[in-house]
């Protein structure tokens, strides 16, 4: 293996950037950290650091160049910034075309691939964290003295299948599986918020922490670029799992990062919580390398397949469905179909090709309310409505769901329609018309899988 000459670390939140820095320094390689001000929260100790705002792209590049960095690792948790609150420098405006492409890219994987291309365009070699700190990768087998049960491993494989099935939509690296059914699917909210949500739902339904049911499953997307955004766990992950009453944590062996390994192990051992690196049974199939299509190509593909299948839109309210919304609608129904084998999925929220939230039995209203807090790149850019709530059937729509969608700034709601089933009630249509939102139905034949819920 060629030894990198000088390492730049673009640091987000959490302890992983510091752990990478420690590993690089221990190997005798010089380094420089560029820390994103609103994200990076680690103590970088003796290492040289340049702190930058999200909008200071020119300063990021200049810091790496001035410190002669040849290799770059991008590590740590980040949230998509509010574009209205950033402090742009001249380099930001020079890169405006790239920024526009990132904003329109859709899911996280597409955005991060664009980030890699951007830095490679300046001559930096982007490397994965495993190359610089292989000790932070979860290997195969139990992580500690407690192992998963056979039932847990069966749930783990089911979770691996679910993530793989939805990977084409560039969403989620984590699911909760209980007795073979997906209880929660991570989309734009992140793992910690998903765990907190499941804990609340379980308490409200009368389940207790002592039950020890269900497994949190984390895996990389099958086609993911392993240089960036591999799934990660930390001590907070263990706490969240225990508080939600899970029996274990299953991680894709070789493709998940552990931040704070010692503390993770101590917390797990204290409550006899099982953590295990597991190889997905579908690995040989899903990890075939192929060129990932751009968001535009993927959205066009969704729309074309949908139009040539059963994508006949019926306008229900006063407003027509804009052409720009068709891709979001198509993606929403495709997600509903992909989720059908795994959960009772009745609602999906999609904004400009990015899936914000997926229902796994909590209901349409809860999903819309959850998605309202997950708007990307700032809240309501240009104060224009964007995004579509897609429901599997008209009976899942009601005035409360419509009002929640309106309050969240979404552009409209679309339901699946089938013969001999209920459509959309007049009072729901009235809420849409008053809010200036479109409401429509997609007509399904009796074989149409997207609207059968």
Tab-separated table of C-alpha atoms in Angstrom:
chain	number	residue	atom	x	y	z
A	1	UNK	CA	0.000	0.000	0.000
A	2	UNK	CA	1.327	3.428	-0.915
A	3	UNK	CA	1.744	5.618	2.159
A	4	UNK	CA	-0.166	8.913	1.776
A	5	UNK	CA	2.215	11.852	1.870
A	6	UNK	CA	0.295	14.505	3.808
A	7	UNK	CA	-3.225	14.082	5.126
A	8	UNK	CA	-6.006	16.642	5.186
A	9	UNK	CA	-9.008	15.881	7.385
A	10	UNK	CA	-12.291	17.617	6.575
A	11	UNK	CA	-13.973	17.253	9.952
A	12	UNK	CA	-17.643	17.084	10.819
A	13	UNK	CA	-19.157	16.206	14.181
A	14	UNK	CA	-18.344	13.449	16.631
A	15	UNK	CA	-15.096	11.856	17.756
A	16	UNK	CA	-14.141	10.095	14.528
A	17	UNK	CA	-12.169	13.069	13.095
A	18	UNK	CA	-9.975	13.118	16.229
A	19	UNK	CA	-9.595	9.334	16.143
A	20	UNK	CA	-8.502	9.517	12.508
A	21	UNK	CA	-6.026	12.268	13.389
A	22	UNK	CA	-4.578	10.173	16.222
A	23	UNK	CA	-4.188	7.192	13.908
A	24	UNK	CA	-2.536	9.266	11.174
A	25	UNK	CA	-0.122	10.846	13.663
A	26	UNK	CA	0.720	7.448	15.159
A	27	UNK	CA	1.765	6.320	11.692
A	28	UNK	CA	4.120	9.267	11.416
A	29	UNK	CA	2.205	11.141	8.724
A	30	UNK	CA	1.782	14.939	8.849
A	31	UNK	CA	-1.787	16.215	8.877
A	32	UNK	CA	-3.963	19.308	8.884
A	33	UNK	CA	-7.585	19.492	9.994
A	34	UNK	CA	-10.195	21.686	8.319
A	35	UNK	CA	-13.089	21.788	10.796
A	36	UNK	CA	-16.588	22.903	9.805
A	37	UNK	CA	-17.586	25.386	12.493
A	38	UNK	CA	-21.237	24.434	12.928
A	39	UNK	CA	-20.470	20.705	12.935
A	40	UNK	CA	-17.018	19.816	14.295
A	41	UNK	CA	-17.179	19.478	18.078
A	42	UNK	CA	-14.201	17.273	18.946
A	43	UNK	CA	-11.168	18.380	20.912
A	44	UNK	CA	-8.386	18.294	18.327
A	45	UNK	CA	-5.684	18.688	20.941
A	46	UNK	CA	-2.207	19.296	19.487
A	47	UNK	CA	-3.181	19.084	15.827
A	48	UNK	CA	-3.233	22.115	13.498
A	49	UNK	CA	-6.777	23.216	12.714
A	50	UNK	CA	-8.377	25.699	10.335
A	51	UNK	CA	-12.003	26.434	11.190
A	52	UNK	CA	-14.351	27.379	8.360
A	53	UNK	CA	-17.991	28.178	7.767
A	54	UNK	CA	-19.966	25.978	5.371
A	55	UNK	CA	-19.876	28.793	2.829
A	56	UNK	CA	-16.110	29.319	2.960
A	57	UNK	CA	-15.265	26.872	0.203
A	58	UNK	CA	-12.322	28.951	-0.956
A	59	UNK	CA	-10.844	28.933	2.542
A	60	UNK	CA	-11.257	25.147	2.781
A	61	UNK	CA	-9.288	24.585	-0.405
A	62	UNK	CA	-6.692	27.222	0.488
A	63	UNK	CA	-6.045	25.662	3.911
A	64	UNK	CA	-5.473	22.244	2.375
A	65	UNK	CA	-3.176	23.652	-0.307
A	66	UNK	CA	-1.204	25.888	2.043
A	67	UNK	CA	-0.504	22.881	4.243
A	68	UNK	CA	0.556	20.800	1.221
A	69	UNK	CA	-2.137	18.180	1.753
A	70	UNK	CA	-2.139	15.533	-0.945
A	71	UNK	CA	-4.731	13.171	0.499
A	72	UNK	CA	-8.088	14.069	2.003
A	73	UNK	CA	-10.374	12.106	4.304
A	74	UNK	CA	-13.899	13.436	4.834
A	75	UNK	CA	-15.195	12.213	8.174
A	76	UNK	CA	-17.737	13.073	10.860
A	77	UNK	CA	-21.444	13.742	11.049
A	78	UNK	CA	-22.905	16.697	9.161
A	79	UNK	CA	-26.291	18.215	8.495
A	80	UNK	CA	-27.190	19.915	5.258
A	81	UNK	CA	-26.641	23.623	5.920
A	82	UNK	CA	-29.253	26.336	5.742
A	83	UNK	CA	-28.206	28.151	2.586
A	84	UNK	CA	-29.728	31.341	3.923
A	85	UNK	CA	-27.441	31.353	6.957
A	86	UNK	CA	-24.033	30.503	5.496
A	87	UNK	CA	-21.195	33.025	5.123
A	88	UNK	CA	-19.968	32.635	1.542
A	89	UNK	CA	-16.508	33.641	0.423
A	90	UNK	CA	-15.279	34.248	-3.109
A	91	UNK	CA	-14.522	30.552	-3.509
A	92	UNK	CA	-18.180	29.777	-2.838
A	93	UNK	CA	-19.276	31.960	-5.733
A	94	UNK	CA	-16.596	30.472	-7.978
A	95	UNK	CA	-18.037	27.047	-7.154
A	96	UNK	CA	-21.654	28.171	-7.493
A	97	UNK	CA	-22.401	25.748	-10.333
A	98	UNK	CA	-21.102	22.872	-8.215
A	99	UNK	CA	-23.127	24.050	-5.218
A	100	UNK	CA	-26.262	24.178	-7.369
A	101	UNK	CA	-25.659	20.609	-8.525
A	102	UNK	CA	-25.197	19.443	-4.936
A	103	UNK	CA	-28.419	21.118	-3.820
A	104	UNK	CA	-30.277	19.371	-6.657
A	105	UNK	CA	-28.528	16.043	-6.176
A	106	UNK	CA	-31.180	14.370	-4.017
A	107	UNK	CA	-30.027	11.827	-1.437
A	108	UNK	CA	-26.889	11.888	0.674
A	109	UNK	CA	-24.920	9.466	-1.479
A	110	UNK	CA	-25.434	11.595	-4.588
A	111	UNK	CA	-24.465	14.769	-2.713
A	112	UNK	CA	-21.313	13.235	-1.262
A	113	UNK	CA	-20.186	11.835	-4.604
A	114	UNK	CA	-20.390	15.395	-5.871
A	115	UNK	CA	-18.255	16.555	-2.935
A	116	UNK	CA	-15.622	13.942	-3.800
A	117	UNK	CA	-15.532	15.082	-7.428
A	118	UNK	CA	-15.180	18.694	-6.308
A	119	UNK	CA	-12.076	18.063	-4.191
A	120	UNK	CA	-10.599	15.699	-6.763
A	121	UNK	CA	-10.946	18.534	-9.250
A	122	UNK	CA	-8.486	20.508	-7.113
A	123	UNK	CA	-5.984	17.672	-7.197
A	124	UNK	CA	-6.631	16.085	-3.808
A	125	UNK	CA	-6.885	12.328	-3.543
A	126	UNK	CA	-9.937	11.456	-1.444
A	127	UNK	CA	-9.292	8.339	0.645
A	128	UNK	CA	-11.552	6.312	2.901
A	129	UNK	CA	-11.189	6.254	6.688
A	130	UNK	CA	-10.463	2.520	6.652
A	131	UNK	CA	-7.256	3.190	4.742
A	132	UNK	CA	-5.945	5.547	7.403
A	133	UNK	CA	-7.415	3.934	10.526
A	134	UNK	CA	-8.409	0.307	9.885
A	135	UNK	CA	-8.903	-0.208	13.614
A	136	UNK	CA	-12.161	1.793	13.557
A	137	UNK	CA	-13.858	-0.703	11.212
A	138	UNK	CA	-16.215	-3.298	12.728
A	139	UNK	CA	-15.070	-6.819	11.866
A	140	UNK	CA	-17.070	-10.026	11.666
A	141	UNK	CA	-18.265	-11.616	14.895
A	142	UNK	CA	-19.387	-10.442	18.356
A	143	UNK	CA	-18.125	-7.054	19.505
A	144	UNK	CA	-17.734	-8.014	23.142
A	145	UNK	CA	-18.881	-11.022	25.142
A	146	UNK	CA	-22.576	-10.985	24.192
A	147	UNK	CA	-23.607	-12.432	20.827
A	148	UNK	CA	-26.781	-12.137	18.809
A	149	UNK	CA	-29.302	-14.952	19.071
A	150	UNK	CA	-30.335	-16.950	15.971
A	151	UNK	CA	-33.584	-14.943	15.914
A	152	UNK	CA	-31.596	-11.706	16.048
A	153	UNK	CA	-29.438	-12.844	13.135
A	154	UNK	CA	-32.542	-13.650	11.113
A	155	UNK	CA	-33.824	-10.136	11.799
A	156	UNK	CA	-30.399	-8.788	10.823
A	157	UNK	CA	-30.532	-10.472	7.430
A	158	UNK	CA	-34.041	-9.117	6.922
A	159	UNK	CA	-32.742	-5.641	7.684
A	160	UNK	CA	-29.854	-6.050	5.253
A	161	UNK	CA	-32.385	-7.012	2.568
A	162	UNK	CA	-34.525	-3.942	3.299
A	163	UNK	CA	-31.613	-1.499	3.037
A	164	UNK	CA	-30.496	-3.148	-0.204
A	165	UNK	CA	-34.024	-3.019	-1.630
A	166	UNK	CA	-34.317	0.716	-1.008
A	167	UNK	CA	-30.741	1.640	-1.852
A	168	UNK	CA	-31.720	2.681	-5.373
A	169	UNK	CA	-33.597	5.599	-3.780
A	170	UNK	CA	-30.442	6.763	-1.948
A	171	UNK	CA	-32.026	6.601	1.488
A	172	UNK	CA	-31.153	5.039	4.775
A	173	UNK	CA	-28.333	2.996	6.219
A	174	UNK	CA	-30.256	1.785	9.250
A	175	UNK	CA	-33.457	-0.105	9.995
A	176	UNK	CA	-35.099	-1.569	13.063
A	177	UNK	CA	-36.380	-5.106	12.514
A	178	UNK	CA	-38.580	-6.962	14.991
A	179	UNK	CA	-39.745	-10.516	14.332
A	180	UNK	CA	-39.023	-10.169	10.632
A	181	UNK	CA	-40.879	-6.889	10.109
A	182	UNK	CA	-39.288	-3.473	9.633
A	183	UNK	CA	-40.359	-1.319	12.566
A	184	UNK	CA	-38.517	1.833	11.472
A	185	UNK	CA	-36.499	2.918	8.443
A	186	UNK	CA	-33.954	5.707	8.609
A	187	UNK	CA	-34.334	8.313	5.882
A	188	UNK	CA	-33.297	11.949	6.361
A	189	UNK	CA	-33.672	11.991	10.163
A	190	UNK	CA	-30.509	10.085	11.083
A	191	UNK	CA	-30.037	7.115	13.385
A	192	UNK	CA	-30.209	8.870	16.756
A	193	UNK	CA	-33.538	10.536	15.996
A	194	UNK	CA	-34.909	7.279	14.607
A	195	UNK	CA	-33.968	5.460	17.826
A	196	UNK	CA	-35.594	8.151	19.960
A	197	UNK	CA	-38.739	7.931	17.829
A	198	UNK	CA	-38.967	4.158	18.209
A	199	UNK	CA	-38.449	4.447	21.970
A	200	UNK	CA	-41.369	6.888	22.221
A	201	UNK	CA	-43.594	4.724	20.019
A	202	UNK	CA	-42.835	1.645	22.095
A	203	UNK	CA	-43.567	3.420	25.358
A	204	UNK	CA	-46.830	4.771	23.974
A	205	UNK	CA	-47.855	1.270	22.900
A	206	UNK	CA	-47.081	-0.175	26.321
A	207	UNK	CA	-43.837	-1.926	25.459
A	208	UNK	CA	-41.154	-1.817	28.146
A	209	UNK	CA	-37.389	-1.589	28.032
A	210	UNK	CA	-37.052	-5.031	29.567
A	211	UNK	CA	-38.591	-6.793	26.583
A	212	UNK	CA	-35.392	-7.121	24.597
A	213	UNK	CA	-37.122	-7.254	21.204
A	214	UNK	CA	-35.854	-6.112	17.843
A	215	UNK	CA	-32.496	-5.403	16.280
A	216	UNK	CA	-30.994	-2.195	14.950
A	217	UNK	CA	-29.358	-3.079	11.639
A	218	UNK	CA	-26.782	-0.822	9.969
A	219	UNK	CA	-25.182	-1.404	6.608
A	220	UNK	CA	-23.702	0.640	3.805
A	221	UNK	CA	-25.726	1.092	0.664
A	222	UNK	CA	-24.651	-1.684	-1.710
A	223	UNK	CA	-23.329	0.727	-4.351
A	224	UNK	CA	-21.930	3.251	-1.874
A	225	UNK	CA	-18.533	4.837	-2.385
A	226	UNK	CA	-16.673	3.560	0.678
A	227	UNK	CA	-14.450	6.625	0.830
A	228	UNK	CA	-17.191	8.696	2.406
A	229	UNK	CA	-20.224	8.440	4.710
A	230	UNK	CA	-19.899	4.827	5.782
A	231	UNK	CA	-22.436	4.104	8.531
A	232	UNK	CA	-21.102	4.599	12.028
A	233	UNK	CA	-21.986	3.834	15.610
A	234	UNK	CA	-20.920	5.431	18.859
A	235	UNK	CA	-21.738	5.221	22.558
A	236	UNK	CA	-24.960	7.181	21.971
A	237	UNK	CA	-26.096	4.464	19.558
A	238	UNK	CA	-25.853	1.855	22.303
A	239	UNK	CA	-27.728	4.076	24.745
A	240	UNK	CA	-30.474	4.677	22.176
A	241	UNK	CA	-30.833	0.965	21.444
A	242	UNK	CA	-31.064	0.065	25.119
A	243	UNK	CA	-33.591	2.821	25.839
A	244	UNK	CA	-35.720	1.576	22.945
A	245	UNK	CA	-35.619	-1.968	24.315
A	246	UNK	CA	-33.743	-3.690	21.496
A	247	UNK	CA	-32.093	-7.049	21.973
A	248	UNK	CA	-29.083	-6.307	19.795
A	249	UNK	CA	-27.220	-4.339	17.152
A	250	UNK	CA	-26.211	-5.976	13.867
A	251	UNK	CA	-23.566	-4.245	11.750
A	252	UNK	CA	-22.350	-5.060	8.272
A	253	UNK	CA	-18.908	-6.527	8.840
A	254	UNK	CA	-16.136	-4.483	7.243
A	255	UNK	CA	-18.320	-1.522	6.277
A	256	UNK	CA	-19.338	0.169	9.543
A	257	UNK	CA	-17.224	2.564	11.629
A	258	UNK	CA	-17.046	2.563	15.433
A	259	UNK	CA	-16.397	5.863	17.216
A	260	UNK	CA	-15.212	5.393	20.788
A	261	UNK	CA	-14.774	1.613	20.697
A	262	UNK	CA	-13.852	1.255	24.363
A	263	UNK	CA	-16.870	3.196	25.610
A	264	UNK	CA	-19.136	1.308	23.203
A	265	UNK	CA	-17.932	-1.985	24.630
A	266	UNK	CA	-18.257	-0.808	28.229
A	267	UNK	CA	-21.841	0.381	27.734
A	268	UNK	CA	-22.832	-2.818	25.944
A	269	UNK	CA	-21.206	-5.072	28.539
A	270	UNK	CA	-22.855	-3.175	31.394
A	271	UNK	CA	-26.307	-4.160	30.148
A	272	UNK	CA	-25.392	-7.367	28.289
A	273	UNK	CA	-26.370	-5.837	24.991
A	274	UNK	CA	-25.312	-7.766	21.892
A	275	UNK	CA	-23.269	-6.101	19.147
A	276	UNK	CA	-22.082	-8.176	16.233
A	277	UNK	CA	-20.482	-7.733	12.839
A	278	UNK	CA	-22.494	-9.783	10.353
A	279	UNK	CA	-21.890	-10.545	6.679
A	280	UNK	CA	-25.075	-10.014	4.625
A	281	UNK	CA	-26.140	-13.158	2.815
A	282	UNK	CA	-26.767	-11.038	-0.282
A	283	UNK	CA	-23.280	-9.482	-0.307
A	284	UNK	CA	-22.098	-11.258	-3.454
A	285	UNK	CA	-25.076	-9.944	-5.386
A	286	UNK	CA	-25.524	-6.419	-4.097
A	287	UNK	CA	-21.885	-5.331	-4.014
A	288	UNK	CA	-21.295	-5.656	-7.746
A	289	UNK	CA	-19.626	-2.468	-8.930
A	290	UNK	CA	-21.525	-0.380	-11.421
A	291	UNK	CA	-21.588	3.233	-12.455
A	292	UNK	CA	-24.222	5.110	-10.500
A	293	UNK	CA	-26.641	7.142	-12.576
A	294	UNK	CA	-27.013	10.841	-11.928
A	295	UNK	CA	-30.077	12.033	-10.031
A	296	UNK	CA	-31.577	13.450	-13.220
A	297	UNK	CA	-31.192	10.148	-15.057
A	298	UNK	CA	-32.620	8.211	-12.120
A	299	UNK	CA	-35.602	10.552	-11.803
A	300	UNK	CA	-36.277	10.331	-15.534
A	301	UNK	CA	-36.094	6.545	-15.266
A	302	UNK	CA	-38.650	6.548	-12.424
A	303	UNK	CA	-41.017	8.791	-14.385
A	304	UNK	CA	-40.700	6.849	-17.646
A	305	UNK	CA	-41.322	3.502	-15.961
A	306	UNK	CA	-44.208	4.992	-14.032
A	307	UNK	CA	-45.806	6.586	-17.108
A	308	UNK	CA	-45.528	3.380	-19.092
A	309	UNK	CA	-46.949	1.394	-16.203
A	310	UNK	CA	-49.870	2.640	-14.160
A	311	UNK	CA	-49.112	6.308	-13.630
A	312	UNK	CA	-52.345	7.962	-14.775
A	313	UNK	CA	-52.737	11.140	-12.692
A	314	UNK	CA	-56.218	12.410	-11.894
A	315	UNK	CA	-56.481	15.994	-10.701
A	316	UNK	CA	-58.720	16.120	-7.629
A	317	UNK	CA	-58.361	19.685	-6.347
A	318	UNK	CA	-58.262	23.080	-8.025
A	319	UNK	CA	-54.552	23.014	-8.879
A	320	UNK	CA	-52.942	20.887	-11.548
A	321	UNK	CA	-50.006	18.687	-10.642
A	322	UNK	CA	-46.877	20.485	-11.885
A	323	UNK	CA	-44.638	18.543	-14.226
A	324	UNK	CA	-41.761	19.102	-11.803
A	325	UNK	CA	-43.623	17.045	-9.175
A	326	UNK	CA	-43.995	13.955	-11.352
A	327	UNK	CA	-40.563	12.601	-10.478
A	328	UNK	CA	-41.242	12.917	-6.740
A	329	UNK	CA	-44.591	11.181	-7.208
A	330	UNK	CA	-43.013	8.344	-9.178
A	331	UNK	CA	-40.275	7.888	-6.583
A	332	UNK	CA	-42.855	7.884	-3.793
A	333	UNK	CA	-44.886	5.088	-5.349
A	334	UNK	CA	-41.731	3.128	-6.145
A	335	UNK	CA	-40.697	3.369	-2.482
A	336	UNK	CA	-44.144	2.183	-1.385
A	337	UNK	CA	-43.792	-0.845	-3.657
A	338	UNK	CA	-40.246	-1.590	-2.484
A	339	UNK	CA	-41.319	-1.403	1.170
A	340	UNK	CA	-44.347	-3.674	0.746
A	341	UNK	CA	-42.511	-6.943	1.604
A	342	UNK	CA	-41.023	-5.436	4.753
A	343	UNK	CA	-43.589	-3.192	6.467
A	344	UNK	CA	-47.067	-1.695	6.378
A	345	UNK	CA	-45.928	1.369	4.461
A	346	UNK	CA	-48.694	3.850	3.698
A	347	UNK	CA	-46.870	7.171	3.334
A	348	UNK	CA	-43.677	8.543	1.819
A	349	UNK	CA	-42.519	12.175	1.640
A	350	UNK	CA	-40.248	13.178	-1.255
A	351	UNK	CA	-38.730	16.616	-1.939
A	352	UNK	CA	-36.844	17.199	-5.191
A	353	UNK	CA	-35.863	13.556	-5.477
A	354	UNK	CA	-34.818	13.257	-1.818
A	355	UNK	CA	-36.874	10.872	0.324
A	356	UNK	CA	-37.363	12.572	3.692
A	357	UNK	CA	-39.510	10.044	5.551
A	358	UNK	CA	-40.914	6.540	5.090
A	359	UNK	CA	-43.841	5.066	7.014
A	360	UNK	CA	-43.396	1.707	8.728
A	361	UNK	CA	-46.776	1.532	10.426
A	362	UNK	CA	-46.837	4.801	12.371
A	363	UNK	CA	-49.392	6.349	10.004
A	364	UNK	CA	-49.529	9.163	7.469
A	365	UNK	CA	-49.972	12.025	9.934
A	366	UNK	CA	-46.936	11.046	12.003
A	367	UNK	CA	-44.810	10.698	8.867
A	368	UNK	CA	-45.804	14.120	7.522
A	369	UNK	CA	-45.111	15.768	10.867
A	370	UNK	CA	-41.739	14.048	11.099
A	371	UNK	CA	-40.795	15.100	7.572
A	372	UNK	CA	-41.699	18.711	8.358
A	373	UNK	CA	-38.591	19.019	10.494
A	374	UNK	CA	-36.310	17.488	7.891
A	375	UNK	CA	-36.395	20.109	5.159
A	376	UNK	CA	-33.052	20.211	3.403
A	377	UNK	CA	-30.720	23.160	2.685
A	378	UNK	CA	-32.732	25.520	4.854
A	379	UNK	CA	-36.414	25.867	5.531
A	380	UNK	CA	-38.545	26.646	2.476
A	381	UNK	CA	-36.001	28.009	0.025
A	382	UNK	CA	-37.392	31.096	-1.687
A	383	UNK	CA	-40.608	30.568	0.337
A	384	UNK	CA	-41.973	28.325	-2.410
A	385	UNK	CA	-43.719	25.063	-1.690
A	386	UNK	CA	-41.816	21.932	-2.658
A	387	UNK	CA	-42.212	18.228	-2.156
A	388	UNK	CA	-45.006	15.707	-2.291
A	389	UNK	CA	-46.719	13.504	0.267
A	390	UNK	CA	-47.468	10.178	-1.425
A	391	UNK	CA	-50.099	7.931	0.189
A	392	UNK	CA	-50.790	4.349	-0.807
A	393	UNK	CA	-54.580	4.836	-0.712
A	394	UNK	CA	-57.163	7.579	-0.407
A	395	UNK	CA	-58.408	6.314	2.939
A	396	UNK	CA	-55.130	7.386	4.546
A	397	UNK	CA	-55.816	11.037	3.669
A	398	UNK	CA	-57.839	13.354	5.884
A	399	UNK	CA	-58.008	17.074	6.658
A	400	UNK	CA	-55.466	16.741	9.490
A	401	UNK	CA	-52.881	15.107	7.209
A	402	UNK	CA	-53.515	17.725	4.531
A	403	UNK	CA	-53.188	20.568	7.037
A	404	UNK	CA	-49.916	19.134	8.364
A	405	UNK	CA	-48.561	18.922	4.813
A	406	UNK	CA	-49.587	22.537	4.209
A	407	UNK	CA	-47.932	23.725	7.421
A	408	UNK	CA	-44.731	21.900	6.442
A	409	UNK	CA	-44.530	23.738	3.128
A	410	UNK	CA	-45.060	20.734	0.883
A	411	UNK	CA	-46.516	21.383	-2.552
A	412	UNK	CA	-49.144	18.681	-2.662
A	413	UNK	CA	-50.491	15.257	-1.832
A	414	UNK	CA	-51.104	12.290	-4.104
A	415	UNK	CA	-52.971	9.098	-3.268
A	416	UNK	CA	-53.233	5.725	-4.951
A	417	UNK	CA	-56.698	5.070	-6.356
A	418	UNK	CA	-58.232	1.695	-7.147
A	419	UNK	CA	-61.655	0.568	-8.205
A	420	UNK	CA	-64.125	-0.102	-5.416
A	421	UNK	CA	-62.032	1.750	-2.824
A	422	UNK	CA	-62.566	5.082	-1.110
A	423	UNK	CA	-61.171	8.190	-2.726
A	424	UNK	CA	-60.408	11.524	-1.057
A	425	UNK	CA	-63.021	13.191	1.136
A	426	UNK	CA	-64.397	16.603	0.189
A	427	UNK	CA	-63.182	18.270	3.390
A	428	UNK	CA	-59.623	17.100	2.667
A	429	UNK	CA	-59.840	18.535	-0.844
A	430	UNK	CA	-61.104	21.783	0.658
A	431	UNK	CA	-58.035	22.077	2.889
A	432	UNK	CA	-55.764	21.574	-0.128
A	433	UNK	CA	-57.576	24.190	-2.204
A	434	UNK	CA	-57.494	26.739	0.599
A	435	UNK	CA	-53.770	26.177	1.159
A	436	UNK	CA	-52.938	26.491	-2.538
A	437	UNK	CA	-51.716	22.892	-2.814
A	438	UNK	CA	-52.331	20.308	-5.477
A	439	UNK	CA	-54.109	17.089	-4.602
A	440	UNK	CA	-54.390	14.222	-7.039
A	441	UNK	CA	-54.822	10.503	-7.402
A	442	UNK	CA	-52.798	7.989	-9.349
A	443	UNK	CA	-55.110	5.413	-10.846
A	444	UNK	CA	-54.034	1.834	-10.231
A	445	UNK	CA	-55.318	-1.325	-11.835
A	446	UNK	CA	-56.044	-4.329	-9.650
A	447	UNK	CA	-52.472	-5.591	-10.073
A	448	UNK	CA	-50.829	-2.263	-9.206
A	449	UNK	CA	-48.730	-2.935	-6.175
A	450	UNK	CA	-48.108	0.654	-5.148
A	451	UNK	CA	-51.608	1.387	-3.976
A	452	UNK	CA	-52.662	-1.839	-2.355
A	453	UNK	CA	-52.153	-0.834	1.258
